């Protein structure tokens, strides 16, 4: 476990030393009609081309000058069931936070009630891409 952040060490090492650009967790949704995820993007691992691509999410483009972006959103289940892809326009209750340091990440986690121990690689929680 990364002591400061509370993220499992194996998962954090995927960000720090591996190939993970994001880690995520599925959490309790505010509605029975949606699914909710929280993700941590390691923006420093993305190339400028990736950050500015027309295919990049708007929150990535707006956060591109920071080291990290934490995003929290929900997607209606009907969209998940009938679509192969995810468009940021499908998200409801979208909010994002930027950080440059681990201390800032800890502050975001505390303020938003995010349990960092629940972060996993995106494929382990069916994170939509």
Short mmCIF file of C-alpha atoms in Angstrom, two decimals:
data_model
loop_
_atom_site.label_atom_id
_atom_site.label_comp_id
_atom_site.label_asym_id
_atom_site.label_seq_id
_atom_site.Cartn_x
_atom_site.Cartn_y
_atom_site.Cartn_z
CA UNK A 1 0.00 0.00 0.00
CA UNK A 2 1.21 3.48 -0.80
CA UNK A 3 1.18 4.73 2.79
CA UNK A 4 0.51 8.36 1.96
CA UNK A 5 -2.25 7.80 -0.59
CA UNK A 6 -3.77 4.58 0.73
CA UNK A 7 -3.80 3.06 -2.77
CA UNK A 8 -2.71 -0.61 -2.93
CA UNK A 9 1.00 -0.65 -3.77
CA UNK A 10 0.64 -3.00 -6.73
CA UNK A 11 -1.95 -0.66 -8.26
CA UNK A 12 0.05 2.50 -7.52
CA UNK A 13 3.19 0.92 -8.97
CA UNK A 14 1.22 0.43 -12.19
CA UNK A 15 0.86 4.22 -12.30
CA UNK A 16 4.37 5.09 -11.12
CA UNK A 17 6.43 2.45 -12.90
CA UNK A 18 4.09 0.55 -15.18
CA UNK A 19 1.85 1.19 -18.11
CA UNK A 20 -1.32 2.34 -16.32
CA UNK A 21 -2.56 5.74 -17.41
CA UNK A 22 -5.58 5.44 -15.14
CA UNK A 23 -6.85 3.41 -12.23
CA UNK A 24 -10.49 3.25 -11.22
CA UNK A 25 -13.15 1.95 -8.88
CA UNK A 26 -16.85 1.32 -9.24
CA UNK A 27 -18.75 2.81 -6.30
CA UNK A 28 -22.34 3.08 -5.12
CA UNK A 29 -24.41 5.11 -7.55
CA UNK A 30 -26.86 7.78 -6.50
CA UNK A 31 -29.57 6.07 -8.55
CA UNK A 32 -30.59 2.51 -9.41
CA UNK A 33 -30.64 3.59 -13.05
CA UNK A 34 -26.92 4.47 -13.25
CA UNK A 35 -23.49 3.01 -12.59
CA UNK A 36 -20.82 5.18 -11.00
CA UNK A 37 -17.04 5.19 -11.29
CA UNK A 38 -14.19 7.20 -9.86
CA UNK A 39 -10.91 7.22 -11.77
CA UNK A 40 -7.47 8.66 -11.22
CA UNK A 41 -5.66 9.65 -14.42
CA UNK A 42 -1.87 10.00 -14.40
CA UNK A 43 -1.70 12.88 -16.86
CA UNK A 44 2.08 13.08 -16.66
CA UNK A 45 2.20 9.69 -18.43
CA UNK A 46 0.16 10.94 -21.37
CA UNK A 47 1.80 12.52 -24.38
CA UNK A 48 0.72 15.99 -25.44
CA UNK A 49 -0.78 14.39 -28.53
CA UNK A 50 -2.92 12.10 -26.35
CA UNK A 51 -4.05 14.98 -24.11
CA UNK A 52 -5.05 17.15 -27.07
CA UNK A 53 -6.53 14.46 -29.30
CA UNK A 54 -10.06 14.96 -30.58
CA UNK A 55 -10.75 11.58 -28.95
CA UNK A 56 -9.66 12.75 -25.48
CA UNK A 57 -12.32 13.49 -22.92
CA UNK A 58 -12.93 17.16 -22.23
CA UNK A 59 -11.86 16.79 -18.59
CA UNK A 60 -8.47 15.50 -19.81
CA UNK A 61 -8.00 18.50 -22.09
CA UNK A 62 -8.94 20.92 -19.30
CA UNK A 63 -6.60 19.18 -16.84
CA UNK A 64 -3.65 18.66 -19.16
CA UNK A 65 -1.27 20.99 -17.31
CA UNK A 66 -1.58 19.02 -14.06
CA UNK A 67 0.00 15.74 -12.96
CA UNK A 68 -3.26 14.02 -12.00
CA UNK A 69 -6.99 14.22 -12.62
CA UNK A 70 -9.60 12.54 -10.43
CA UNK A 71 -12.93 12.10 -12.21
CA UNK A 72 -16.25 11.00 -10.70
CA UNK A 73 -19.22 10.25 -12.95
CA UNK A 74 -22.27 8.10 -13.53
CA UNK A 75 -23.61 6.55 -16.74
CA UNK A 76 -27.22 5.43 -17.25
CA UNK A 77 -27.41 1.63 -17.32
CA UNK A 78 -29.54 1.72 -20.49
CA UNK A 79 -26.62 3.36 -22.32
CA UNK A 80 -24.11 0.83 -21.00
CA UNK A 81 -26.31 -2.09 -22.06
CA UNK A 82 -26.89 -0.89 -25.61
CA UNK A 83 -23.63 0.82 -26.60
CA UNK A 84 -20.13 -0.44 -27.27
CA UNK A 85 -18.42 2.80 -26.35
CA UNK A 86 -18.63 5.61 -23.89
CA UNK A 87 -19.02 9.26 -24.78
CA UNK A 88 -18.46 11.86 -22.09
CA UNK A 89 -21.80 13.33 -23.10
CA UNK A 90 -23.39 10.14 -21.73
CA UNK A 91 -22.09 10.89 -18.24
CA UNK A 92 -24.28 12.40 -15.55
CA UNK A 93 -23.12 14.04 -12.33
CA UNK A 94 -19.64 14.44 -13.85
CA UNK A 95 -17.09 16.23 -11.72
CA UNK A 96 -13.33 16.28 -11.84
CA UNK A 97 -10.47 17.53 -9.69
CA UNK A 98 -6.86 18.27 -10.57
CA UNK A 99 -3.72 17.74 -8.52
CA UNK A 100 0.03 18.06 -8.88
CA UNK A 101 1.14 16.26 -5.72
CA UNK A 102 0.27 13.22 -3.64
CA UNK A 103 -0.74 15.56 -0.80
CA UNK A 104 -3.28 17.21 -3.11
CA UNK A 105 -4.63 13.77 -4.06
CA UNK A 106 -5.01 12.84 -0.38
CA UNK A 107 -6.92 16.08 0.15
CA UNK A 108 -9.27 15.32 -2.77
CA UNK A 109 -9.87 11.77 -1.51
CA UNK A 110 -10.75 13.03 1.97
CA UNK A 111 -12.92 15.91 0.78
CA UNK A 112 -14.87 13.75 -1.67
CA UNK A 113 -15.11 10.66 0.56
CA UNK A 114 -13.13 8.49 -1.86
CA UNK A 115 -11.70 5.26 -0.45
CA UNK A 116 -8.29 4.96 -2.16
CA UNK A 117 -7.97 1.30 -1.12
CA UNK A 118 -10.63 0.44 -3.72
CA UNK A 119 -8.62 1.58 -6.76
CA UNK A 120 -7.85 -1.20 -9.23
CA UNK A 121 -6.72 -1.38 -12.86
CA UNK A 122 -9.62 -0.21 -15.06
CA UNK A 123 -10.41 -3.64 -16.50
CA UNK A 124 -10.98 -5.04 -12.98
CA UNK A 125 -14.01 -2.78 -12.39
CA UNK A 126 -15.44 -2.63 -15.93
CA UNK A 127 -14.38 1.00 -16.25
CA UNK A 128 -15.87 2.39 -19.47
CA UNK A 129 -13.38 3.60 -22.03
#
